[in-house]
Coordinates of C-alpha atoms and ligand atoms in Angstrom, one line a residue:
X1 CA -30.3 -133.0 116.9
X2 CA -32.6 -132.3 114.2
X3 CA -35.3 -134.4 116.7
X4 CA -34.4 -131.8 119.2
X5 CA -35.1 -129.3 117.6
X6 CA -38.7 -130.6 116.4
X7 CA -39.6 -131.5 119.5
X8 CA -39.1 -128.0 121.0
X9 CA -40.8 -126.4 117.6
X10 CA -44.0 -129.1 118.3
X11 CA -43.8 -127.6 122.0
X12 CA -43.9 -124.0 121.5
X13 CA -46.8 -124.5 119.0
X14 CA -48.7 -126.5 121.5
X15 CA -48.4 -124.4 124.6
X16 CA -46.8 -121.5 123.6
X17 CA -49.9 -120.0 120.8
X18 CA -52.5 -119.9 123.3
X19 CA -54.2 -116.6 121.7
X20 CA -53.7 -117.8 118.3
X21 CA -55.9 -120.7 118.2
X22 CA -58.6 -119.0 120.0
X23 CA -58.5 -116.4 117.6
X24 CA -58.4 -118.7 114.4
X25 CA -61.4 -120.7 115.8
X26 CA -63.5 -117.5 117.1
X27 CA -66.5 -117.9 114.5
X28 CA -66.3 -121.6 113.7
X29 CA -68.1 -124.4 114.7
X30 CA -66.2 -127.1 116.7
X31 CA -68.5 -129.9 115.5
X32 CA -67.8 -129.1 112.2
X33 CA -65.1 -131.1 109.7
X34 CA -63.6 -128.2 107.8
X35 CA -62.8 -126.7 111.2
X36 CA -60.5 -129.6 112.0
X37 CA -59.5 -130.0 109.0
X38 CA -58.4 -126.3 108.6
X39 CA -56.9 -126.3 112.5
X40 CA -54.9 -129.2 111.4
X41 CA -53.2 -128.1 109.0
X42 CA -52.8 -124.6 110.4
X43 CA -50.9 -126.9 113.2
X44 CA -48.8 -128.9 110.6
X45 CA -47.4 -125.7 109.3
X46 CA -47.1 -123.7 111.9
X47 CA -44.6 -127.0 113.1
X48 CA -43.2 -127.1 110.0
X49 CA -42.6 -123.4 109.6
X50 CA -40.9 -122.9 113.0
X51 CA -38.7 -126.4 113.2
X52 CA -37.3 -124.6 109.6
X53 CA -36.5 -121.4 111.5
X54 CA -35.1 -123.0 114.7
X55 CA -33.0 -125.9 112.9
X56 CA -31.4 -123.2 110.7
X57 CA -28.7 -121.9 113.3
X58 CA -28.4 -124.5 115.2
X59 CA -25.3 -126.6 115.2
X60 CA -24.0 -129.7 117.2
X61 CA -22.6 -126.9 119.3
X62 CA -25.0 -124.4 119.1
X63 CA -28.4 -126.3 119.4
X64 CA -28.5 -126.6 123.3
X65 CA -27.9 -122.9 124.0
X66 CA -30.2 -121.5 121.2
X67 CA -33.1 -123.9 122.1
X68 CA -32.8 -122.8 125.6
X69 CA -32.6 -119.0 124.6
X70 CA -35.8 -119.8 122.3
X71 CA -37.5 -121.5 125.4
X72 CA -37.2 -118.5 127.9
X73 CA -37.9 -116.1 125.1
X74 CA -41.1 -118.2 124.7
X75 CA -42.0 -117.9 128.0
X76 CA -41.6 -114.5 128.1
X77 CA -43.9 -113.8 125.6
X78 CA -46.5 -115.6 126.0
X79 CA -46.8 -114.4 129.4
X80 CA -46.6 -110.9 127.8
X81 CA -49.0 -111.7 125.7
X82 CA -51.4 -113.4 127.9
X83 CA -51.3 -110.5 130.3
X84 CA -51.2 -107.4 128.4
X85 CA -53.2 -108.9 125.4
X86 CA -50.5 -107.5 123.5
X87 CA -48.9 -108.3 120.1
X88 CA -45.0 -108.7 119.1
X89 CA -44.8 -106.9 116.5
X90 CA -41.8 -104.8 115.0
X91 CA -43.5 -101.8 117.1
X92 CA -44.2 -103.1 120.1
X93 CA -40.9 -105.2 120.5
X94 CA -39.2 -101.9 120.1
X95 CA -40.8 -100.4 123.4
X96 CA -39.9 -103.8 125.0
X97 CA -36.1 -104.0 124.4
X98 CA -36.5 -99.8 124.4
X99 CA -37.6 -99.3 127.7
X100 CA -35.9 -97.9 131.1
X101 CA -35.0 -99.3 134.0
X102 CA -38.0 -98.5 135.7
X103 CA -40.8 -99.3 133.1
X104 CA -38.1 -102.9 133.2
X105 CA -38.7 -103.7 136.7
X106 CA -42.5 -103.3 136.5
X107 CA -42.8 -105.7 133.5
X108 CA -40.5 -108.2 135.3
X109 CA -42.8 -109.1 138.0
X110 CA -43.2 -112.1 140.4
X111 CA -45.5 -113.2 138.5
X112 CA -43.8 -113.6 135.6
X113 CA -41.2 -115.3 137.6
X114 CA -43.5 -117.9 138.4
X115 CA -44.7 -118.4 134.8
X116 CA -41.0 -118.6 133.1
X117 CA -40.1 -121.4 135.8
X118 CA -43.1 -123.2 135.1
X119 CA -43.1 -122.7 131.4
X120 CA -39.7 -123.7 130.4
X121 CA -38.2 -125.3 133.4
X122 CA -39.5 -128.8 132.0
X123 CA -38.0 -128.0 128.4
X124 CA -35.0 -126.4 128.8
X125 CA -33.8 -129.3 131.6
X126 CA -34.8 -131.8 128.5
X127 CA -33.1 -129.8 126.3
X128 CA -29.6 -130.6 128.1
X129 CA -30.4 -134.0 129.4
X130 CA -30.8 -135.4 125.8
X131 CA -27.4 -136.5 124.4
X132 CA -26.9 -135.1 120.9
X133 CA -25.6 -137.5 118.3
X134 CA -22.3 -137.0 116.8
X135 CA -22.5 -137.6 112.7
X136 CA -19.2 -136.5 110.8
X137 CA -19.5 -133.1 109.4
X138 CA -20.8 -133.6 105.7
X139 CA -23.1 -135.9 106.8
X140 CA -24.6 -133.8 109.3
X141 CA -24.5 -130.9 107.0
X142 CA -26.2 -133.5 104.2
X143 CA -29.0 -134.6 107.0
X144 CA -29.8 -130.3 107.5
X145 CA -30.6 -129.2 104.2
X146 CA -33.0 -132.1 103.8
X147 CA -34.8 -131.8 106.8
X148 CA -34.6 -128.0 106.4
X149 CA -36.4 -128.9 102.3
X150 CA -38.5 -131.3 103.9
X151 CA -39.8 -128.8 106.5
X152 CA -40.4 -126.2 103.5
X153 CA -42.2 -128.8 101.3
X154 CA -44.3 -129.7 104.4
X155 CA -45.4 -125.7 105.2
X156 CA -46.2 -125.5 101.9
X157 CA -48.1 -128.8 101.2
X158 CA -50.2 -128.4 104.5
X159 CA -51.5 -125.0 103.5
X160 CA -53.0 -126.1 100.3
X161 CA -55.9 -127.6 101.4
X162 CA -57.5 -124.6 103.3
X163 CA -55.8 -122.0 101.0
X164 CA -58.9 -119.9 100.6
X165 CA -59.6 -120.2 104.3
X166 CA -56.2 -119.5 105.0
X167 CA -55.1 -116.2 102.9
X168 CA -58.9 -114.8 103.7
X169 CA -58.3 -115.0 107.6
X170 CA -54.3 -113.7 107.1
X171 CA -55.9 -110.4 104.9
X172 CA -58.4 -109.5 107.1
X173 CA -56.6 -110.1 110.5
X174 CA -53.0 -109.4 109.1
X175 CA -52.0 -109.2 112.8
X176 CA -53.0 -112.4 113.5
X177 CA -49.2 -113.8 112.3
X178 CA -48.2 -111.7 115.8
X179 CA -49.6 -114.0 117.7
X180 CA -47.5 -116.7 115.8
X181 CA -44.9 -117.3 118.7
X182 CA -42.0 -117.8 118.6
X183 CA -42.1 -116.5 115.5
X184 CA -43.7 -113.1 116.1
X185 CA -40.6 -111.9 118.3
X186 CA -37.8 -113.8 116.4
X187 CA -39.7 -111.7 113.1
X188 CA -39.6 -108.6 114.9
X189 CA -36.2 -108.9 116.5
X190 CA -34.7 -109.3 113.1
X191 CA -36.9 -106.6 111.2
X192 CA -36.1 -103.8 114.3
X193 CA -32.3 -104.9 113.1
X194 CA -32.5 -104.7 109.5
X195 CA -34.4 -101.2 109.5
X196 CA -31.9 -99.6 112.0
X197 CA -29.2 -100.7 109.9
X198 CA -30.6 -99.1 107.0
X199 CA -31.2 -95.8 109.0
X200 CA -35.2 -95.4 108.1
X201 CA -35.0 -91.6 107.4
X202 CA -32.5 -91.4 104.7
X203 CA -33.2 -88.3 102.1
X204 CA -33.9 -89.6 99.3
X205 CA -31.5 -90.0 96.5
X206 CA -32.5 -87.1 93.9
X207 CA -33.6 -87.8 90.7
X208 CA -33.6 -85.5 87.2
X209 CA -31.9 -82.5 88.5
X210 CA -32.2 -80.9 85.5
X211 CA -35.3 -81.0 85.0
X212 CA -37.7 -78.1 83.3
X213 CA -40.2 -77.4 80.9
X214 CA -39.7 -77.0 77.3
X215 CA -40.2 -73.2 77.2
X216 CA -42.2 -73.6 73.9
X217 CA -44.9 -75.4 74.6
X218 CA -46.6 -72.5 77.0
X219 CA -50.0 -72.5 75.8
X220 CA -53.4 -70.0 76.7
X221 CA -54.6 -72.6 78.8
X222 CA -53.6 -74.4 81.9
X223 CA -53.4 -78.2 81.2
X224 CA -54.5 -80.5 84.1
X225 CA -53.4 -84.2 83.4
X226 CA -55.4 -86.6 86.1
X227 CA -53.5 -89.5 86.8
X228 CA -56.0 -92.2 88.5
X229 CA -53.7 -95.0 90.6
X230 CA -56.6 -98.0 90.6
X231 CA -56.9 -100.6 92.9
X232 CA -57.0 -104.6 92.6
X233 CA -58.9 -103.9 89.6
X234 CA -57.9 -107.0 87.2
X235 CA -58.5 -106.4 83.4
X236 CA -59.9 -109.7 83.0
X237 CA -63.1 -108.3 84.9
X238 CA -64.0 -105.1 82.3
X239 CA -66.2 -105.8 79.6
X240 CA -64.0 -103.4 78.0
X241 CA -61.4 -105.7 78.0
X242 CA -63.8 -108.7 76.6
X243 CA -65.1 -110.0 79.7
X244 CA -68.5 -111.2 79.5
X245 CA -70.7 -109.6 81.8
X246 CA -71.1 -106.1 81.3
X247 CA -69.0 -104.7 84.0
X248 CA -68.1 -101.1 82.1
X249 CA -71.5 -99.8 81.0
X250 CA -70.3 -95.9 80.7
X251 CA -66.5 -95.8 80.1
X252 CA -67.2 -96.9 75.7
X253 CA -69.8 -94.2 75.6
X254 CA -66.6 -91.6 76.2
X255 CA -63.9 -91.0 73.3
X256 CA -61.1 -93.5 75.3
X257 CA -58.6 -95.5 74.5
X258 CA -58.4 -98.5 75.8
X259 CA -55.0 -99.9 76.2
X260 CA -55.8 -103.9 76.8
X261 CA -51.9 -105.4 77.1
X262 CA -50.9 -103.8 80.3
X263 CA -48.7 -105.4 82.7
X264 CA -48.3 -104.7 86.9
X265 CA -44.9 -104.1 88.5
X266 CA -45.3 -106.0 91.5
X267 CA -48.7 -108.0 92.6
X268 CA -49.3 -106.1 95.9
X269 CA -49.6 -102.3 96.1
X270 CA -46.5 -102.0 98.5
X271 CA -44.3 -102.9 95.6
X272 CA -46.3 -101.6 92.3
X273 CA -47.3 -98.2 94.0
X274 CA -43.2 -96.8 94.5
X275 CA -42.4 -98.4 91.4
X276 CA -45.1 -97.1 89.0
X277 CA -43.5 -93.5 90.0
X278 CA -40.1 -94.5 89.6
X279 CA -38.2 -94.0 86.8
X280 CA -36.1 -98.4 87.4
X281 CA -39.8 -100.1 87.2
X282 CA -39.8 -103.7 86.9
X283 CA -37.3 -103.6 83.8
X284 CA -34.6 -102.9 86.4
X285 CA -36.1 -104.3 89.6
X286 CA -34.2 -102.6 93.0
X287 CA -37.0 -102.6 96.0
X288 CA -34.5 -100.4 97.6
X289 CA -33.0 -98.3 95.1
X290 CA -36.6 -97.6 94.2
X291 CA -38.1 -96.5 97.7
X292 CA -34.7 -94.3 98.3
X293 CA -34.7 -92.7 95.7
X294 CA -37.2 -89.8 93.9
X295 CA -39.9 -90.7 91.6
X296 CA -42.1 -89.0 88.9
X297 CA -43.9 -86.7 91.4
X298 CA -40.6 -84.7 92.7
X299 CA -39.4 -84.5 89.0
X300 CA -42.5 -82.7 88.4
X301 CA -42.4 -81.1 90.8
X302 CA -38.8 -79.2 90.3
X303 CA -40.0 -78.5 86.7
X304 CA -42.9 -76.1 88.3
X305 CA -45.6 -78.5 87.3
X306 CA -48.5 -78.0 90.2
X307 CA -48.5 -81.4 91.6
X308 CA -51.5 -82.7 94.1
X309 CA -52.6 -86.0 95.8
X310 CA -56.1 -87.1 96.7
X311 CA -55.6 -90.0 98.4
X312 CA -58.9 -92.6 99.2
X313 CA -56.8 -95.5 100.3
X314 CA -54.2 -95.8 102.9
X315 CA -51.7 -92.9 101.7
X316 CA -49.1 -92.6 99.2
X317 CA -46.2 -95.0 100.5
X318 CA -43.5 -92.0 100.2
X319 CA -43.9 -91.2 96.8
X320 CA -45.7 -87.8 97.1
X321 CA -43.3 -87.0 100.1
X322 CA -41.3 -83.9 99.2
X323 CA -41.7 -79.8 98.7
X324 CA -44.4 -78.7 96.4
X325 CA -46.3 -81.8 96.3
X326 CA -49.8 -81.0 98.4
X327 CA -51.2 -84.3 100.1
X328 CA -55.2 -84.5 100.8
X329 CA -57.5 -87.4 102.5
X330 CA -61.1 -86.4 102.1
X331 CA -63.0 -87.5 104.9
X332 CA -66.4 -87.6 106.5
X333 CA -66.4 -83.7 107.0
X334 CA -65.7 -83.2 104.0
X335 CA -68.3 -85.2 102.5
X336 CA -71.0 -86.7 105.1
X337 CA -72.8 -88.3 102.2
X338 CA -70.0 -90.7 101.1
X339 CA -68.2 -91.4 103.9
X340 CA -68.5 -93.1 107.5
X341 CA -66.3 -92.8 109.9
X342 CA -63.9 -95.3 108.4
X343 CA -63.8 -94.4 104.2
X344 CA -64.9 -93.0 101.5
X345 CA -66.9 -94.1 97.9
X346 CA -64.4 -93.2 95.9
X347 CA -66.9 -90.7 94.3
X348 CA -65.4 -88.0 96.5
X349 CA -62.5 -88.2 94.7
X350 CA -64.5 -86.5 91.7
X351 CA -65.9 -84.2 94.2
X352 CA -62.0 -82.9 95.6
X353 CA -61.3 -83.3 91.6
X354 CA -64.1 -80.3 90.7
X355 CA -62.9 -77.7 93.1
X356 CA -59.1 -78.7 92.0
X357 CA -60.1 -77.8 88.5
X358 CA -61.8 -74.6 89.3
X359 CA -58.7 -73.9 91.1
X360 CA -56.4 -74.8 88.4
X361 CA -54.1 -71.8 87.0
X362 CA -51.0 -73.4 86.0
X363 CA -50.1 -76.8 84.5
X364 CA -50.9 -79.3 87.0
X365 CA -50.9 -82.9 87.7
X366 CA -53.5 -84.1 89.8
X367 CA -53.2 -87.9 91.0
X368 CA -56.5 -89.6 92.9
X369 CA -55.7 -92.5 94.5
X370 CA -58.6 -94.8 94.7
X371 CA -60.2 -97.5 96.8
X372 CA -61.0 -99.5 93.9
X373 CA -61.6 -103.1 94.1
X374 CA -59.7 -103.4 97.8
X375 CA -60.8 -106.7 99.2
X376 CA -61.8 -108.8 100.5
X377 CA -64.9 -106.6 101.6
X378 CA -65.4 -106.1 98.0
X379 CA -69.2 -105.3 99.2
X380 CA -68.1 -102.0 101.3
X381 CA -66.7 -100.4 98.0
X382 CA -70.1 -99.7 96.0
X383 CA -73.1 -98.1 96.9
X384 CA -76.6 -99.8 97.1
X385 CA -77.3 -98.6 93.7
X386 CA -74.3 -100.3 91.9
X387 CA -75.5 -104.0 93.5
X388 CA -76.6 -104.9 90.4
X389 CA -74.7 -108.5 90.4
X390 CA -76.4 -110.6 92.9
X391 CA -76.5 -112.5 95.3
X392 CA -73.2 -110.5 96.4
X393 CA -70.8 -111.8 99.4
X394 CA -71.4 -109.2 101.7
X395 CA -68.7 -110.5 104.6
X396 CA -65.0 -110.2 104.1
X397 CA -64.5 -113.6 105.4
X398 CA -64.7 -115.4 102.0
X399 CA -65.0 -118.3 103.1
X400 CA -68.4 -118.0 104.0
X401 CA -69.2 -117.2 100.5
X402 CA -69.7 -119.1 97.1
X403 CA -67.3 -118.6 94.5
X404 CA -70.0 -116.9 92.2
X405 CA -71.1 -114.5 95.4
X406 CA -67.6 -113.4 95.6
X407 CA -67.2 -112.7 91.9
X408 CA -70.8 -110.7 91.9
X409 CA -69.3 -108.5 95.1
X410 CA -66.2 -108.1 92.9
X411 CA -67.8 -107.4 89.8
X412 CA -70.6 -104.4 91.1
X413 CA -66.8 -102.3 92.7
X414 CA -66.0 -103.1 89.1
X415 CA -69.1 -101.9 87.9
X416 CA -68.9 -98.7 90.5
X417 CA -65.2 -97.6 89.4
X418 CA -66.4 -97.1 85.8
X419 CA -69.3 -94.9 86.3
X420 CA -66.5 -93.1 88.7
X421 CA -63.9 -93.1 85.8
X422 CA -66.8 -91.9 83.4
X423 CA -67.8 -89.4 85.5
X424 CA -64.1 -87.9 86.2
X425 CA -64.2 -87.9 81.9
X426 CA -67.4 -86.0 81.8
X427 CA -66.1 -83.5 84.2
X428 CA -62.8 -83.2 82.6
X429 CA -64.4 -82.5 79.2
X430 CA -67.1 -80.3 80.5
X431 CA -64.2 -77.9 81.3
X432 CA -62.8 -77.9 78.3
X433 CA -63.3 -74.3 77.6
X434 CA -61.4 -73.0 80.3
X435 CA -58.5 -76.1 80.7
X436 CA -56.5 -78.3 78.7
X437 CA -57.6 -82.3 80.3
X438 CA -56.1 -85.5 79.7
X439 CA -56.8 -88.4 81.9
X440 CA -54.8 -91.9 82.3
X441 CA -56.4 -94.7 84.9
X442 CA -54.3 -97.8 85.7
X443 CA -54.4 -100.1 88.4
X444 CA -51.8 -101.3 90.2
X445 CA -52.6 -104.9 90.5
X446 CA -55.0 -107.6 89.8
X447 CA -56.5 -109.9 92.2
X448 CA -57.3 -113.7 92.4
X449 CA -60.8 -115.0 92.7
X450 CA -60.4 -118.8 93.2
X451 CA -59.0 -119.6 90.6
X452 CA -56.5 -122.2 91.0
X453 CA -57.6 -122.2 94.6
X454 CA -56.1 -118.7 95.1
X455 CA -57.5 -115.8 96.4
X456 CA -56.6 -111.9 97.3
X457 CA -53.5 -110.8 95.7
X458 CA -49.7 -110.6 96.8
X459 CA -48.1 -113.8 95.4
X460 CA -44.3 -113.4 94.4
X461 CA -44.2 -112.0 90.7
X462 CA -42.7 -114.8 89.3
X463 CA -45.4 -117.4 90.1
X464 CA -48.2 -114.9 89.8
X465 CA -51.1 -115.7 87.6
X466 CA -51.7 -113.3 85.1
X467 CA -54.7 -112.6 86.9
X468 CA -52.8 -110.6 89.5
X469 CA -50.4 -108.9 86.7
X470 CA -52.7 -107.9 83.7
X471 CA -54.5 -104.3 84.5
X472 CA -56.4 -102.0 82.8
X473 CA -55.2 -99.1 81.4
X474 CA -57.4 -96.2 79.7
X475 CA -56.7 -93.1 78.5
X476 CA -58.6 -89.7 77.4
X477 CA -57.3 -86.1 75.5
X478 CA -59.5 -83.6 75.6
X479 CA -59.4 -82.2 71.8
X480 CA -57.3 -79.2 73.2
X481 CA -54.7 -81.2 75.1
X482 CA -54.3 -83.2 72.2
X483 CA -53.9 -79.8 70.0
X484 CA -51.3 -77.9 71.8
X485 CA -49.7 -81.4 72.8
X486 CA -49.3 -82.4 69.0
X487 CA -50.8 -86.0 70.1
X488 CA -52.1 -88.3 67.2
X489 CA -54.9 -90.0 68.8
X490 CA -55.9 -92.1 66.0
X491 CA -52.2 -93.1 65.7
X492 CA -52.5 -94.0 69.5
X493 CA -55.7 -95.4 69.2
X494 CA -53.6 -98.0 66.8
X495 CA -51.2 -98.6 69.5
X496 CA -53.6 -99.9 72.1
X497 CA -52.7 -103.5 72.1
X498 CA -49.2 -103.1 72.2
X499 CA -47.9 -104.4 75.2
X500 CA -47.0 -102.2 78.2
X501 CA -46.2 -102.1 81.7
X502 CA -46.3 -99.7 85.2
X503 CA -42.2 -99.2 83.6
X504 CA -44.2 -96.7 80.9
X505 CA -45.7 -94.4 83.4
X506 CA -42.8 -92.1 84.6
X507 CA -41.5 -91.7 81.3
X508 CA -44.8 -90.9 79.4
X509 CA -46.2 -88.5 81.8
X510 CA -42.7 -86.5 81.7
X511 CA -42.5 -86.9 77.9
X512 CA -46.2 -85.6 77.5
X513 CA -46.1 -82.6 79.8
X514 CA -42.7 -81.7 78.4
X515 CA -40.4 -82.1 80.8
X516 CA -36.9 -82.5 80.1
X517 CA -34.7 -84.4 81.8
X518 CA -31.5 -86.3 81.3
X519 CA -33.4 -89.6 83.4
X520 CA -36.4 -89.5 80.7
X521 CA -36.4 -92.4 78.0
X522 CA -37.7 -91.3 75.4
X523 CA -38.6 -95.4 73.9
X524 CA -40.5 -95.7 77.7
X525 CA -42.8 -92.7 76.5
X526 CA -45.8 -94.4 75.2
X527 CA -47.1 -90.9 74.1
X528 CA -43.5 -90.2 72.3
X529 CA -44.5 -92.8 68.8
X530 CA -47.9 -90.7 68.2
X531 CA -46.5 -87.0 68.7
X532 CA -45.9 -85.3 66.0
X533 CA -43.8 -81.6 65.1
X534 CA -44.3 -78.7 67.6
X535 CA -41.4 -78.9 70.1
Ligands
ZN1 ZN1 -53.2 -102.6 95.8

């Protein structure tokens, strides 16, 4: 059976991923090596990948009728996708299995017809013409889950060879693994399942009810903390952190405090964005007790703290969602001189940042969520004059880089996000007259290089290098914040290699703006240690 079931896997690679292989070969040269090299074992997995998901249901009594089903789905799809140039993804299967009667009748055309027959007449008459044998249960069962870790062991071991190639082209073209049949539809069959089941608009599940201010601690002046939400920016890349290039020029010229021990929640910004906000973090891992539920924003919120989002990346992933929380995306109106039509520098963010503080009247927290160090076109996110390392990969296909031009590209975004940080500081403490300022930038992952043959970012947490889990973390206190906020900063500055984590942030920035809460934990607050008297 378990030949069977290869067989079919081996077919629908061959015949059924027509649009695939065009698009993984579009740019490379047939006559050279690597392009085999990297087709082949692109093949190997892809068979290896999709005889593990096909073998897994199938039974002595299943197989015949699952393999058929898997056939004709084929078929279907890959006429659909020939055709309408289409992708099945969660989406787009959705509006397949969604639509009426009528929109049916025109997608099942003759045509069609005629390509099922062809396509999986051949197969599926195989697939019951073959005589499956008959082992005794327990052995059968004992021949499954080796094949099934053989086929794993396989996936994985034919990927490692073109690894940089390989999670270069998935980044850029994410959609590509659409055009994976049949595992794009089987994928988005189950995914379509799983999210109705969960019932996607669920209110959230509120957190700190009773949370307000400490009445106390009104002060003269409005206090504006700025909370900066990094991106891919690894602390092994900041001179400020010890590295040795000299990557942070501006940020040691400012009073900060550098906290050098920081770990990530999660190593993609999917997972460490929802978490950083929620009160569980990593320390209490729940992916969906965390996205259901409020985070540090809505508690903030409730308390009457004035709560705003900049956002130069691709939005807040729910955790600004709610009443009093004011969402912006500054764009090329806004500022023709940093933007295209596509993104911003993330020097706009200072820009939105000035007219916020002019605007300022009552205690607000203002987040600005940058672009960072968002790859791979590390060259897109700095502007001519911050090219400083060179030669600098200036393509997002890495693999058409060296190592070292991929670093240099990496290293001038690093290079751009502190004269950004520095300059948010200057402005911060420029207003110092009128508002109370205190600043904390962190970022929400690292990022691979090549090291170890990896690349981008995204690898599950446990098997992560560090370089995907250690980020920087800085923080400033304007003189006055750190007055009417009883803060110690030499005492903190003391405290900057102690270790810490994304699990610190929703419990610091409630303890330092006073809010009160039963959900706040007082030995999370990383401000709590250095505060002295007052309240
Ligand atoms: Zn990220």
């Amino acid at each position: 059976m378990e030949s069977l079931v290869a067989l079919i896997a081996l077919y629908c690679v061959v015949f059924g991923n027509g649009p695939w292989w065009s698009a993984v070969a579009a740019g490379r040269s047939l006559g050279d090596p690597a392009t085999w090299l990297f087709m082949g074992c692109c093949f190997v997995m892809l068979v290896a990948l999709h005889f593990f998901v096909l073998a897994l249901p199938a039974t002595r009594w299943t197989a015949k009728a699952w393999l058929t089903l898997i056939v004709i789905g084929t078929s279907f799809a890959v006429y659909w996708m020939r055709t309408y140039a289409v992708m099945l993804d969660p989406s787009m299967l959705r509006n397949v299995v969604s639509t009426d009667k009528r929109e049916a009748s025109e997608l099942l055309t003759a045509a069609l017809a005629v390509n099922v027959v062809v396509w999986a007449v051949v197969p599926v008459a195989f697939i019951w013409w073959v005589r499956l044998d008959e082992r005794p249960l327990l052995r059968a069962a004992g021949f499954k889950v080796a094949a099934l870790t053989i086929a794993l062991v396989v996936a994985v071991a034919s990927v490692m060879p073109v690894s940089r190639d390989f999670t270069s082209l998935m980044r850029n073209q994410r959609e590509l693994r659409y055009l994976v049949t049949p595992g794009n539809y089987l994928y988005s069959l189950g995914r379509n399942v799983m999210t109705d089941a969960k019932a996607v608009n669920a209110p959230k599940v509120v957190v700190g009810a009773d949370a307000q201010r400490v009445a106390a601690v009104v002060s003269a002046k409005p206090k504006v903390f700025v909370f900066v939400v990094g991106e891919t920016a690894r602390a092994a890349n900041f001179s400020l952190f010890g590295y040795s290039r000299e990557t942070t020029p501006e940020l040691p010229t400012l009073e900060i405090l550098p906290f050098s021990n920081v770990k990530a929640c999660g190593t993609s910004t999917e997972v460490s964005l929802p978490c950083m906000f929620s009160p569980f973090g990593r320390a209490d891992y729940d992916e969906d007790q965390i996205r259901g539920s409020e985070g540090l924003l809505q508690v903030l919120a409730r308390a009457g703290v004035v709560v705003k989002w900049t956002d130069n990346q691709s939005g807040c992933k729910g955790v600004c969602d709610g009443p009093g929380i004011e969402y912006r995306k500054p764009d090329k109106a806004y500022a023709p001189d940093l933007c295209d039509s596509d993104e911003c520098l993330d020097e706009v963010l200072v820009r939105t940042l000035k007219q916020d503080l002019d605007a300022a009247s009552g205690d607000t927290v203002i987040v600005l969520h940058q672009m960072g160090n968002h790859g791979p076109a590390y060259f897109r996110r700095y502007p001519p004059a911050f090219r400083r390392f060179t030669p600098d990969c200036a393509t997002a296909e890495l693999r058409n880089c060296s190592a070292e031009e991929v670093v240099n590209a990496y290293d001038n975004a690093i290079l751009y996000t502190d004269h950004v940080l520095a300059d948010i500081i200057r402005l911060l403490s420029a207003q110092s007259q009128r508002v109370d300022t205190a600043f904390l930038y962190v970022s929400d992952h690292g990022e691979s290089l090549g090291e170890s043959g990896l690349y981008l970012h995204g690898l599950p947490y446990a098997i992560a290098p560090e370089l995907q889990t250690h980020v920087p973390m800085i923080v400033w206190m304007s003189p006055g914040f750190a007055a009417t906020s009883h803060v110690d900063v030499a005492c903190l500055r003391g405290r900057t290699r102690a270790a810490y984590s994304h699990d610190n942030l929703f419990h610091s920035l409630l303890g330092i703006l006073d809010v009160t809460t039963t959900v706040y934990k007082p030995e999370r607050d990383l401000f709590a240690p250095c505060r002295t008297g007052g309240t």
